[in-house]
PDB file of C-alpha atoms in Angstrom:
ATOM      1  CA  UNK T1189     -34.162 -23.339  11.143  1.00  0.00           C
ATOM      2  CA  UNK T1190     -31.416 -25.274  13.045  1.00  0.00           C
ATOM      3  CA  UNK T1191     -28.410 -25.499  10.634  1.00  0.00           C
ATOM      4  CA  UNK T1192     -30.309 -24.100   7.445  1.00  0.00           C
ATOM      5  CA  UNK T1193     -29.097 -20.209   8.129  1.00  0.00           C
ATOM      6  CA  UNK T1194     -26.147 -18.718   8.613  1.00  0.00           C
ATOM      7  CA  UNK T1195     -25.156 -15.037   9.209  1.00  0.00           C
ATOM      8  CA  UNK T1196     -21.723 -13.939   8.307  1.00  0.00           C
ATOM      9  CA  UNK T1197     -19.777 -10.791   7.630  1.00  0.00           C
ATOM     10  CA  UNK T1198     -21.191  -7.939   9.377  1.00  0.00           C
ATOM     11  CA  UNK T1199     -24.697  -8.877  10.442  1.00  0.00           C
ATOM     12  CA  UNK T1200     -22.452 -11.308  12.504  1.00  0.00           C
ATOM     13  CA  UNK T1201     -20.374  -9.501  14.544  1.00  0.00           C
ATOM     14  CA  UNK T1202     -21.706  -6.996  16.701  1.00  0.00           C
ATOM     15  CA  UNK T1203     -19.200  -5.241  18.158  1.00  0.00           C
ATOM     16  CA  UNK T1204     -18.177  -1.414  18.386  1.00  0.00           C
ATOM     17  CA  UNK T1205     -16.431   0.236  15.792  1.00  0.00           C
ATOM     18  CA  UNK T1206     -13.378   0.841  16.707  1.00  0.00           C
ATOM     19  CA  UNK T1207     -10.982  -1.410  14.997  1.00  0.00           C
ATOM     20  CA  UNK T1208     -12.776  -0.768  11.720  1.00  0.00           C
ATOM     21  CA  UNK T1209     -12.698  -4.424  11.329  1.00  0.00           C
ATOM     22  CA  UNK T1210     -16.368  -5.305  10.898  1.00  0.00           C
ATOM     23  CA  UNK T1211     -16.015  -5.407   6.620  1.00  0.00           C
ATOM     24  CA  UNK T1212     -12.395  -7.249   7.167  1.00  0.00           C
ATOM     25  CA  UNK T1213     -14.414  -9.902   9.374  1.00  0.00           C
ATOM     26  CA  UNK T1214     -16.814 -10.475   7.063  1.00  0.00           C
ATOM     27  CA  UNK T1215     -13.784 -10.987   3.933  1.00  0.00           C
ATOM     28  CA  UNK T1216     -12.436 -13.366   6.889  1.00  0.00           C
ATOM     29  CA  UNK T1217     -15.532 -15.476   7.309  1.00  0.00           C
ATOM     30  CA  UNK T1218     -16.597 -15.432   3.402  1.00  0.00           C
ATOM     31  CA  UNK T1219     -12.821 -17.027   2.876  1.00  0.00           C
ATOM     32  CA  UNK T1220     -13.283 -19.693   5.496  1.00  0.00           C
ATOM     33  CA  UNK T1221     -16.648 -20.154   4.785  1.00  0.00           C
ATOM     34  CA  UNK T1222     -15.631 -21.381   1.063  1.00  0.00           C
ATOM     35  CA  UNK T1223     -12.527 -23.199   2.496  1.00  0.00           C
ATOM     36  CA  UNK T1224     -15.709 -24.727   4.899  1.00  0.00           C
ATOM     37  CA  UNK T1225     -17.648 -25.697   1.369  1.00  0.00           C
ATOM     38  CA  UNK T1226     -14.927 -27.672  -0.286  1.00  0.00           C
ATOM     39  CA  UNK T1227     -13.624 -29.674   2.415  1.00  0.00           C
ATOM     40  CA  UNK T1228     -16.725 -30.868   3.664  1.00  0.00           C
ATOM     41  CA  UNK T1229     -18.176 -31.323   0.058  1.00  0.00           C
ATOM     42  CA  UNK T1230     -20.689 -28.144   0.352  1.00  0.00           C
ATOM     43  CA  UNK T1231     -22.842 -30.343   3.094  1.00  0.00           C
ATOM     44  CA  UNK T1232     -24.219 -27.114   4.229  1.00  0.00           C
ATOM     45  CA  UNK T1233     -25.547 -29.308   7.592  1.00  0.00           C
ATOM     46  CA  UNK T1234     -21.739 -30.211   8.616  1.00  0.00           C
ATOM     47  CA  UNK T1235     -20.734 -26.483   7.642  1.00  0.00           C
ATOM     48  CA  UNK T1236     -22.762 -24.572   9.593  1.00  0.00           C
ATOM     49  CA  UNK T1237     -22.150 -25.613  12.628  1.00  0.00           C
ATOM     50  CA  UNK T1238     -18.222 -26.066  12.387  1.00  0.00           C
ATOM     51  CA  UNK T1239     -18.151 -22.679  11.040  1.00  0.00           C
ATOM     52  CA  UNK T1240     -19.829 -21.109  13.746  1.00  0.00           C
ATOM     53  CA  UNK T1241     -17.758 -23.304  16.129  1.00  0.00           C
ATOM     54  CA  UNK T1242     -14.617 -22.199  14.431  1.00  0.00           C
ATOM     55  CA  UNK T1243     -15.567 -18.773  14.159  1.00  0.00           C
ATOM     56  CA  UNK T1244     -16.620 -18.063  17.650  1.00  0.00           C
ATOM     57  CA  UNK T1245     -12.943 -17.363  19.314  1.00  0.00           C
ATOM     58  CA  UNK T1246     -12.423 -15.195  16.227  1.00  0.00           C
ATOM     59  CA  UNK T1247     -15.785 -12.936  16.557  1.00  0.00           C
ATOM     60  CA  UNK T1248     -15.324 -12.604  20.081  1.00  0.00           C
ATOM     61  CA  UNK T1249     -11.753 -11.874  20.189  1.00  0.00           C
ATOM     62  CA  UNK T1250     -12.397  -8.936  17.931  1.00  0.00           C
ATOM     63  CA  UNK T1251     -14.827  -8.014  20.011  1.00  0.00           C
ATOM     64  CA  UNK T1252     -12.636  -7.791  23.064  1.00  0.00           C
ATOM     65  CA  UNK T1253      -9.904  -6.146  21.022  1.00  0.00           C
ATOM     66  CA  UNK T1254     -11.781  -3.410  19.466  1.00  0.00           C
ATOM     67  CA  UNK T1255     -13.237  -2.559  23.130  1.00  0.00           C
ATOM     68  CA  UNK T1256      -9.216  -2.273  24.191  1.00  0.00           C
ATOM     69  CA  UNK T1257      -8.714   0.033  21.281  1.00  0.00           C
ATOM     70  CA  UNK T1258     -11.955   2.078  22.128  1.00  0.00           C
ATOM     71  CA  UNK T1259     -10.440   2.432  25.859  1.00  0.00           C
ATOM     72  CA  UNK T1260      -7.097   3.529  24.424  1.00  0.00           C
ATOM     73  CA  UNK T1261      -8.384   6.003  22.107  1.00  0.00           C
ATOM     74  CA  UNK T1262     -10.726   7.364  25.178  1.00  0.00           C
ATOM     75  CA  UNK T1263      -8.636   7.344  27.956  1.00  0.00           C
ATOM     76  CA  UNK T1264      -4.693   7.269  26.923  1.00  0.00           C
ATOM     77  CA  UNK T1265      -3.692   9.044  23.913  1.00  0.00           C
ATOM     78  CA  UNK T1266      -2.534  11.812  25.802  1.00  0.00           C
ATOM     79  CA  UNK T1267      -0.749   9.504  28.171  1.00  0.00           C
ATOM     80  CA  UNK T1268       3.283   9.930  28.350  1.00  0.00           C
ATOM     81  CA  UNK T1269       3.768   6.061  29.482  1.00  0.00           C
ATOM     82  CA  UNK T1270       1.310   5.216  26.618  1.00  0.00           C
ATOM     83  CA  UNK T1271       2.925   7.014  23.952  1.00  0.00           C
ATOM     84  CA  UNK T1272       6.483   6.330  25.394  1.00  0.00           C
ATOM     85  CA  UNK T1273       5.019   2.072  24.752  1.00  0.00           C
ATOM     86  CA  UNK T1274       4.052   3.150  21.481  1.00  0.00           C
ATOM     87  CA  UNK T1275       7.238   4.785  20.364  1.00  0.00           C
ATOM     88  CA  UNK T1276       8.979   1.268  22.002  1.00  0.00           C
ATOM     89  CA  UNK T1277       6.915  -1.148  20.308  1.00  0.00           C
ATOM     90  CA  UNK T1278       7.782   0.927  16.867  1.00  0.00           C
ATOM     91  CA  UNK T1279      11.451   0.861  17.866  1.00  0.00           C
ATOM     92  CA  UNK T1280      11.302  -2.879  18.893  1.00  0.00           C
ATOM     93  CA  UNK T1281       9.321  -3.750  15.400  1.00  0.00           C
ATOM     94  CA  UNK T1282      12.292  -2.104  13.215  1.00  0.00           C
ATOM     95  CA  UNK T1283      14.877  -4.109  15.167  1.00  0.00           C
ATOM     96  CA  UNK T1284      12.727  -6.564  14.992  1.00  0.00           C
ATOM     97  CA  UNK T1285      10.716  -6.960  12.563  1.00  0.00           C
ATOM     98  CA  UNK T1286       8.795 -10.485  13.122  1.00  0.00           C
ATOM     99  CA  UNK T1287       7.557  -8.215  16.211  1.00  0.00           C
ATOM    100  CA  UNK T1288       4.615  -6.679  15.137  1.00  0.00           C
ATOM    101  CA  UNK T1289       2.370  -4.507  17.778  1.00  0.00           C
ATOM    102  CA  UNK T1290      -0.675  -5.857  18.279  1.00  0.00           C
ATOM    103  CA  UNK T1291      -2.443  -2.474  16.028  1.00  0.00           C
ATOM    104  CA  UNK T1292      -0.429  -3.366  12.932  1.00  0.00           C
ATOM    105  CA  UNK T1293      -1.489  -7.051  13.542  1.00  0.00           C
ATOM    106  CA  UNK T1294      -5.170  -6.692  13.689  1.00  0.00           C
ATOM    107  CA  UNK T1295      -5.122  -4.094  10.632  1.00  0.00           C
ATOM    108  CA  UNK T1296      -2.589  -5.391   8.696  1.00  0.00           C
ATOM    109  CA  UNK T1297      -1.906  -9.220   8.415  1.00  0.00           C
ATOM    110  CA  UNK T1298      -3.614 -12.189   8.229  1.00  0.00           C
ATOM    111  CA  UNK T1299      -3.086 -13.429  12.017  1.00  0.00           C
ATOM    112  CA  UNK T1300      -6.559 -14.311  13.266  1.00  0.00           C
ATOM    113  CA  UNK T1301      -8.054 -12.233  15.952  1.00  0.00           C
ATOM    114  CA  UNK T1302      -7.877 -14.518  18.612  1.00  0.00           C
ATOM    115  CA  UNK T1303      -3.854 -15.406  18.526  1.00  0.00           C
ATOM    116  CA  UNK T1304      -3.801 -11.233  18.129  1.00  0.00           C
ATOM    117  CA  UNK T1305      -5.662 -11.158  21.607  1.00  0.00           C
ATOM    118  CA  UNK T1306      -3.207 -13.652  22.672  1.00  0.00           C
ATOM    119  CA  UNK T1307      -0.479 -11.479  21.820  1.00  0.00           C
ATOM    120  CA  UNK T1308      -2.179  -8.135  23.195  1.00  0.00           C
ATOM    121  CA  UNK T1309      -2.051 -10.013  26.630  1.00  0.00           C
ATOM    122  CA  UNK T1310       1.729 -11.071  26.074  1.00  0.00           C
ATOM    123  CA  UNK T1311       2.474  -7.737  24.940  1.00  0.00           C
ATOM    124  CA  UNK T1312       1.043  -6.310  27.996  1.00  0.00           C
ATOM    125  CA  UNK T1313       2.999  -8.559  30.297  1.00  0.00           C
ATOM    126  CA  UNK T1314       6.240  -6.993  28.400  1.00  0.00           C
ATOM    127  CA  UNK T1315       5.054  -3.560  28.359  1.00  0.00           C
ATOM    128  CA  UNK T1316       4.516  -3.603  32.027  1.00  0.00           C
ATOM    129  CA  UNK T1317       8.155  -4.573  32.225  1.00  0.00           C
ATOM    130  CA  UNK T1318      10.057  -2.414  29.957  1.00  0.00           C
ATOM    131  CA  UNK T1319       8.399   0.586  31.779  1.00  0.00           C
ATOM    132  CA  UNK T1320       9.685  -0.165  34.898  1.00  0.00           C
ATOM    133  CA  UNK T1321      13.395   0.108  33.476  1.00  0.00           C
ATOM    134  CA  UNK T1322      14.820   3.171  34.428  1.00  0.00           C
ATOM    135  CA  UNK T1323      15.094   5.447  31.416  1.00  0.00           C
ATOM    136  CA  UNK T1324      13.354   3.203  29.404  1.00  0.00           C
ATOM    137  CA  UNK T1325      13.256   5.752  26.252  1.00  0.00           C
ATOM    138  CA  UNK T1326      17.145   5.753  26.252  1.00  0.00           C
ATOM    139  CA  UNK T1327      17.856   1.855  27.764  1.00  0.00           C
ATOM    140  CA  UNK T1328      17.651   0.228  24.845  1.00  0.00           C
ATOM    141  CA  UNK T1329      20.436  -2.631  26.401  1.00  0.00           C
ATOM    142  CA  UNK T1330      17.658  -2.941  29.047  1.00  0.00           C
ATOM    143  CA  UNK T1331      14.404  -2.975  26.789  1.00  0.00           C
ATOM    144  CA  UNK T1332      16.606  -5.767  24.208  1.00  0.00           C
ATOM    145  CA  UNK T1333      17.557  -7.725  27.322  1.00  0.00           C
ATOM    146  CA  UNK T1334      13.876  -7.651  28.966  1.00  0.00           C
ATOM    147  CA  UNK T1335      12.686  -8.288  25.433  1.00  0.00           C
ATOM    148  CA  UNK T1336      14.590 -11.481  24.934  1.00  0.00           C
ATOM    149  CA  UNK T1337      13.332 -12.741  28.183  1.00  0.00           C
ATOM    150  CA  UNK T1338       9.878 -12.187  26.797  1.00  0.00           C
ATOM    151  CA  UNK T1339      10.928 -13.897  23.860  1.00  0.00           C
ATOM    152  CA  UNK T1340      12.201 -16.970  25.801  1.00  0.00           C
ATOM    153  CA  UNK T1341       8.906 -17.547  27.504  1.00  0.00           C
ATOM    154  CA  UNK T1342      10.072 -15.870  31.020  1.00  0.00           C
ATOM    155  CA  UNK T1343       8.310 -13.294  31.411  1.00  0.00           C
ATOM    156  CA  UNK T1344       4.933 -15.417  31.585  1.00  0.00           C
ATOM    157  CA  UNK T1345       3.601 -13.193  34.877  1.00  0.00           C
TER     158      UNK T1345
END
């Protein structure tokens, strides 16, 4: 069967619901899958197996993410320094708007799942900075300047 059968949309990603991605996925892989068939001249024995390479870093980044939301939704709703990062990233995102939290990524754009995992663990590094500033809720000179430290690339740790 090696290279004859391929399993896309969502018979191939097993993951837990919690994203809601697992029809969005399968949209995904039926769109690359077709880019797949006219590049490499619909040899299905070349597509297969660059597809599921290709695929891979996507499937389990969504995965990974969709576990993250699953903790979030468990454990931190009801968490002040979790909605006080929420109503941050929402501020940050209308000043500026190529700043999209990691949520309205996954759900609502095109970025592919592993970059958005990328970005979860960037935004993470920031978050864990902005809420050490004192008053962070009211410092917005302090969140902008930590912020554009992020955005240079100093914040990597």
């Amino acid at each position: 069967w090696q290279n004859r059968i391929l399993l896309i949309g969502d018979a191939a990603h097993a993951i837990v619901p919690f994203y809601g991605q697992g029809m969005n996925a399968g949209f995904e892989d039926c769109t690359i899958l077709d880019a797949m068939h006219d590049e490499l001249d619909g040899d299905w024995s070349r597509i297969i197996p660059q597809f599921a390479r290709e695929r891979q870093p996507d499937g389990d980044a969504i995965a990974e993410l969709a576990q993250r939301n699953f903790i979030e939704m468990r454990d931190l709703v009801g968490d002040p320094q979790f909605l006080l990062r929420k109503k941050i990233a929402a501020r940050l995102h209308e000043r500026h708007p190529d700043f999209l939290p990691v949520y309205s990524m996954v759900t609502f754009s095109n970025t592919p799942y592993h970059v958005a995992l990328e970005e979860d663990d960037a935004q993470n590094r920031l978050f864990e900075r902005v809420l050490r500033l004192e008053d962070a809720e009211h410092n917005w000179d302090g969140v902008e300047e930590v912020f554009g430290q992020w955005l240079n690339g100093k914040l990597n740790s």
